[in-house]
Amino acid sequence: MNTLNSDTDVANLGRSTLKMDEFELLETISPDSDLNYRLLFEANPQPMWVYDVQTHEFLAVNDAAVNHYGYSRSEISRMTIRDIRASEDVSELLSVVESVHKLRPSLNNSGAWKHLTKRWSNNRR
């Protein structure tokens, strides 16, 4: 998604620009460095997360995910990937996550899904 659709997108663009100095730091760090990967995760303008493949609980989320989904880090720490999916997609999501993990445990892309933000989740209740 490369288009700016809201004031939030514009704010996130500004936030990404402010973090470019962190990417410049990557040039001086070994490509295998944990810090390198941490900076790429944390400073990425796209919402990203790491989740437990068994419990589906979020283990880490970047700032872009917090901003996009509208939940605080505290709230997200009590959530799973099922909580940001449309209820009609959850069983398919779990099936895909399980099959992807069995076939290619290192694969980190489980497909394209409808995602629910805090505002959208509250409107559906």
Coordinates of N, CA and C in Angstrom, one line a residue:
M1 N 0.9 -1.2 0.0 CA 0.0 0.0 0.0 C 0.9 1.2 0.0
N2 N 1.0 1.9 -1.1 CA 1.9 3.0 -1.2 C 1.1 4.3 -1.3
T3 N -0.2 4.3 -1.1 CA -0.9 5.6 -1.2 C -1.2 6.1 0.2
L4 N -1.3 7.4 0.4 CA -1.6 8.0 1.6 C -3.1 8.3 1.7
N5 N -3.8 7.6 2.6 CA -5.3 7.6 2.6 C -5.8 8.4 3.7
S6 N -5.0 8.9 4.7 CA -5.6 9.6 5.8 C -4.5 10.4 6.5
D7 N -4.9 11.2 7.4 CA -4.0 12.0 8.2 C -3.0 11.1 9.0
T8 N -3.5 9.9 9.3 CA -2.7 8.9 10.0 C -1.6 8.5 9.1
D9 N -1.9 8.2 7.9 CA -0.9 7.8 6.9 C 0.2 8.9 6.8
V10 N -0.2 10.1 6.7 CA 0.7 11.2 6.6 C 1.6 11.3 7.8
A11 N 1.0 11.1 9.0 CA 1.7 11.1 10.3 C 2.7 10.0 10.3
N12 N 2.3 8.8 9.8 CA 3.3 7.7 9.8 C 4.4 7.9 8.8
L13 N 4.1 8.6 7.7 CA 5.1 9.0 6.7 C 6.2 9.9 7.4
G14 N 5.7 10.9 8.2 CA 6.6 11.7 8.9 C 7.4 11.0 9.9
R15 N 6.8 10.0 10.6 CA 7.5 9.2 11.6 C 8.6 8.4 10.9
S16 N 8.3 7.9 9.7 CA 9.3 7.1 9.0 C 10.5 7.9 8.6
T17 N 10.2 9.1 8.1 CA 11.3 10.1 7.7 C 12.2 10.4 8.9
L18 N 11.6 10.5 10.1 CA 12.4 10.8 11.3 C 13.3 9.7 11.6
K19 N 12.9 8.5 11.3 CA 13.7 7.3 11.6 C 14.8 6.9 10.6
M20 N 14.9 7.7 9.5 CA 15.8 7.4 8.5 C 17.3 7.4 9.0
D21 N 17.5 8.2 10.0 CA 18.9 8.2 10.6 C 19.3 6.8 11.2
E22 N 18.3 6.1 11.6 CA 18.5 4.7 12.1 C 19.0 3.8 11.0
F23 N 18.4 4.0 9.8 CA 18.8 3.2 8.7 C 20.2 3.5 8.2
E24 N 20.6 4.8 8.3 CA 22.0 5.1 8.0 C 23.0 4.4 8.9
L25 N 22.5 4.2 10.2 CA 23.4 3.5 11.1 C 23.6 2.1 10.7
L26 N 22.6 1.5 9.9 CA 22.8 0.1 9.5 C 24.0 -0.1 8.6
E27 N 24.4 0.9 7.9 CA 25.6 0.8 7.0 C 26.8 0.5 7.8
T28 N 26.9 0.9 9.1 CA 28.1 0.7 9.9 C 28.0 -0.6 10.7
I29 N 26.9 -1.3 10.6 CA 26.7 -2.5 11.4 C 26.9 -3.7 10.6
S30 N 27.4 -4.8 11.1 CA 27.5 -6.0 10.4 C 26.1 -6.5 9.9
P31 N 26.1 -7.0 8.7 CA 24.8 -7.5 8.2 C 24.1 -8.6 9.0
D32 N 24.9 -9.3 9.8 CA 24.4 -10.4 10.6 C 24.0 -9.9 12.0
S33 N 24.2 -8.7 12.3 CA 24.0 -8.2 13.6 C 22.5 -8.2 14.0
D34 N 22.2 -8.6 15.3 CA 20.9 -8.6 15.8 C 20.3 -7.2 15.8
L35 N 21.2 -6.2 16.1 CA 20.8 -4.8 16.1 C 20.3 -4.4 14.7
N36 N 20.9 -4.9 13.7 CA 20.5 -4.6 12.3 C 19.1 -5.0 12.1
Y37 N 18.8 -6.2 12.5 CA 17.4 -6.7 12.3 C 16.4 -6.0 13.2
R38 N 16.8 -5.7 14.4 CA 15.9 -5.0 15.4 C 15.6 -3.6 14.8
L39 N 16.6 -2.9 14.2 CA 16.3 -1.6 13.7 C 15.4 -1.7 12.4
L40 N 15.6 -2.7 11.6 CA 14.7 -2.9 10.5 C 13.3 -3.2 10.9
F41 N 13.1 -3.9 12.0 CA 11.8 -4.2 12.5 C 11.1 -3.0 13.1
E42 N 11.8 -2.4 14.1 CA 11.3 -1.3 14.8 C 11.0 0.0 14.0
A43 N 11.9 0.3 13.0 CA 11.8 1.5 12.3 C 11.0 1.3 11.0
N44 N 10.6 0.1 10.7 CA 9.8 -0.1 9.5 C 8.5 0.6 9.5
P45 N 8.2 1.3 8.4 CA 6.9 2.1 8.4 C 5.7 1.2 8.2
Q46 N 5.9 -0.1 7.8 CA 4.8 -1.0 7.7 C 4.5 -1.8 9.0
P47 N 3.3 -2.0 9.4 CA 3.0 -2.7 10.6 C 3.6 -4.1 10.5
M48 N 4.3 -4.5 11.5 CA 5.0 -5.8 11.6 C 4.8 -6.4 13.0
W49 N 4.8 -7.7 13.1 CA 4.8 -8.3 14.4 C 5.4 -9.7 14.3
V50 N 5.7 -10.2 15.5 CA 6.2 -11.6 15.6 C 5.2 -12.2 16.5
Y51 N 4.8 -13.5 16.2 CA 3.9 -14.2 17.0 C 4.3 -15.6 17.3
D52 N 3.8 -16.2 18.4 CA 4.1 -17.5 18.7 C 3.3 -18.4 17.8
V53 N 3.9 -19.4 17.1 CA 3.2 -20.2 16.2 C 2.2 -21.2 16.8
Q54 N 2.4 -21.5 18.1 CA 1.5 -22.4 18.8 C 0.3 -21.7 19.5
T55 N 0.6 -20.6 20.2 CA -0.5 -19.9 20.9 C -1.0 -18.7 20.1
H56 N -0.3 -18.3 19.1 CA -0.7 -17.2 18.2 C -0.7 -15.8 18.9
E57 N -0.1 -15.8 20.1 CA 0.1 -14.6 20.9 C 1.2 -13.7 20.2
F58 N 0.9 -12.4 20.2 CA 1.9 -11.4 19.8 C 3.1 -11.5 20.7
L59 N 4.3 -11.6 20.2 CA 5.5 -11.5 21.0 C 6.2 -10.2 20.9
A60 N 6.0 -9.5 19.7 CA 6.6 -8.2 19.5 C 5.8 -7.5 18.4
V61 N 5.6 -6.2 18.5 CA 5.0 -5.4 17.4 C 5.8 -4.2 17.3
N62 N 5.9 -3.6 16.0 CA 6.6 -2.4 15.9 C 5.7 -1.2 16.1
D63 N 6.3 0.0 16.1 CA 5.5 1.2 16.3 C 4.4 1.4 15.2
A64 N 4.7 1.0 14.0 CA 3.7 1.2 12.9 C 2.5 0.3 13.2
A65 N 2.7 -0.9 13.8 CA 1.5 -1.7 14.1 C 0.7 -1.1 15.2
V66 N 1.3 -0.6 16.2 CA 0.6 0.1 17.3 C -0.2 1.3 16.7
N67 N 0.4 2.1 15.9 CA -0.3 3.2 15.3 C -1.4 2.8 14.4
H68 N -1.2 1.8 13.6 CA -2.2 1.3 12.6 C -3.4 0.7 13.2
Y69 N -3.2 -0.2 14.2 CA -4.3 -1.0 14.8 C -5.0 -0.2 15.9
G70 N -4.3 0.8 16.5 CA -5.0 1.6 17.5 C -5.0 1.0 18.9
Y71 N -4.3 -0.1 19.1 CA -4.2 -0.7 20.4 C -2.9 -0.2 21.1
S72 N -2.9 -0.1 22.4 CA -1.7 0.2 23.1 C -0.8 -1.1 23.1
R73 N 0.5 -0.9 23.4 CA 1.3 -2.1 23.5 C 0.8 -3.0 24.6
S74 N 0.3 -2.5 25.7 CA -0.2 -3.3 26.8 C -1.4 -4.1 26.3
E75 N -2.3 -3.5 25.5 CA -3.5 -4.2 25.0 C -3.0 -5.3 24.0
I76 N -2.1 -5.0 23.1 CA -1.6 -5.9 22.1 C -0.9 -7.1 22.8
S77 N -0.2 -6.9 23.9 CA 0.5 -8.0 24.6 C -0.5 -9.0 25.2
R78 N -1.8 -8.7 25.2 CA -2.8 -9.6 25.7 C -3.6 -10.2 24.5
M79 N -3.2 -9.9 23.3 CA -4.0 -10.3 22.1 C -3.2 -11.4 21.3
T80 N -4.0 -12.0 20.4 CA -3.4 -13.0 19.4 C -3.6 -12.5 18.0
I81 N -3.0 -13.1 17.0 CA -3.3 -12.7 15.7 C -4.7 -13.0 15.3
R82 N -5.5 -13.8 16.0 CA -6.9 -14.0 15.7 C -7.7 -12.7 16.0
D83 N -7.2 -11.9 17.0 CA -8.0 -10.8 17.4 C -8.0 -9.6 16.4
I84 N -7.1 -9.7 15.4 CA -7.0 -8.6 14.4 C -7.5 -9.1 13.1
R85 N -8.2 -10.3 13.1 CA -8.8 -10.8 11.9 C -10.3 -10.8 12.0
A86 N -10.9 -10.7 10.8 CA -12.4 -10.9 10.8 C -12.8 -12.3 11.3
S87 N -13.8 -12.4 12.0 CA -14.2 -13.7 12.6 C -14.4 -14.7 11.6
E88 N -14.9 -14.4 10.4 CA -15.2 -15.3 9.4 C -13.9 -15.9 8.8
D89 N -12.7 -15.2 9.0 CA -11.4 -15.7 8.4 C -10.6 -16.5 9.4
V90 N -11.0 -16.5 10.7 CA -10.1 -17.1 11.7 C -9.8 -18.6 11.5
S91 N -10.7 -19.4 11.1 CA -10.5 -20.8 11.0 C -9.5 -21.0 9.8
E92 N -9.7 -20.3 8.7 CA -8.8 -20.4 7.5 C -7.4 -19.9 7.9
L93 N -7.3 -18.8 8.6 CA -6.1 -18.3 9.1 C -5.3 -19.3 9.9
L94 N -5.9 -20.0 10.8 CA -5.3 -21.0 11.7 C -4.8 -22.2 10.8
S95 N -5.6 -22.6 9.9 CA -5.2 -23.6 9.0 C -4.0 -23.3 8.1
V96 N -4.0 -22.1 7.6 CA -2.8 -21.6 6.8 C -1.6 -21.5 7.7
V97 N -1.7 -20.9 8.8 CA -0.6 -20.8 9.7 C 0.0 -22.1 10.1
E98 N -0.9 -23.1 10.4 CA -0.4 -24.4 10.7 C 0.3 -25.1 9.6
S99 N -0.3 -25.0 8.4 CA 0.3 -25.7 7.2 C 1.6 -25.0 6.8
V100 N 1.7 -23.7 6.9 CA 2.9 -23.0 6.5 C 4.0 -23.3 7.5
H101 N 3.7 -23.4 8.8 CA 4.7 -23.8 9.8 C 5.2 -25.2 9.6
K102 N 4.4 -26.1 9.2 CA 4.8 -27.5 9.0 C 5.6 -27.6 7.7
L103 N 5.2 -26.9 6.7 CA 5.9 -27.0 5.4 C 7.2 -26.2 5.4
R104 N 7.2 -25.0 5.9 CA 8.3 -24.1 5.8 C 8.4 -23.3 7.1
P105 N 8.9 -23.8 8.2 CA 8.9 -23.1 9.4 C 9.5 -21.7 9.4
S106 N 10.4 -21.4 8.4 CA 11.0 -20.1 8.3 C 10.2 -19.1 7.5
L107 N 9.2 -19.6 6.8 CA 8.3 -18.7 6.0 C 7.6 -17.7 6.9
N108 N 7.6 -16.5 6.6 CA 7.0 -15.5 7.5 C 5.8 -14.7 6.9
N109 N 5.3 -15.3 5.8 CA 4.2 -14.6 5.1 C 3.1 -15.6 5.0
S110 N 2.0 -15.4 5.7 CA 0.9 -16.3 5.6 C -0.2 -15.9 4.7
G111 N 0.0 -14.9 3.9 CA -1.0 -14.5 2.9 C -1.6 -13.1 3.2
A112 N -2.6 -12.8 2.4 CA -3.3 -11.5 2.5 C -4.6 -11.7 3.3
W113 N -4.9 -10.9 4.3 CA -6.0 -11.1 5.1 C -6.7 -9.8 5.4
K114 N -8.0 -9.8 5.7 CA -8.7 -8.7 6.2 C -8.2 -8.5 7.7
H115 N -7.8 -7.3 8.0 CA -7.4 -7.0 9.4 C -8.4 -6.0 10.0
L116 N -8.5 -6.1 11.3 CA -9.4 -5.3 12.1 C -8.6 -4.4 13.0
T117 N -8.8 -3.1 12.9 CA -8.2 -2.1 13.8 C -9.1 -2.0 15.1
K118 N -8.6 -1.4 16.1 CA -9.4 -1.2 17.3 C -10.7 -0.5 17.0
R119 N -10.7 0.5 16.2 CA -11.9 1.3 15.9 C -12.9 0.4 15.1
W120 N -12.4 -0.3 14.2 CA -13.3 -1.2 13.4 C -13.8 -2.3 14.2
S121 N -13.0 -2.9 15.1 CA -13.5 -4.0 16.0 C -14.6 -3.5 16.9
N122 N -14.4 -2.3 17.4 CA -15.5 -1.8 18.3 C -16.7 -1.5 17.6
N123 N -16.7 -1.1 16.3 CA -17.8 -0.8 15.5 C -18.6 -2.0 15.2
R124 N -18.0 -3.2 15.1 CA -18.6 -4.4 14.7 C -19.3 -5.1 15.9
R125 N -19.1 -4.7 17.1 CA -19.7 -5.3 18.3 C -21.1 -4.9 18.5

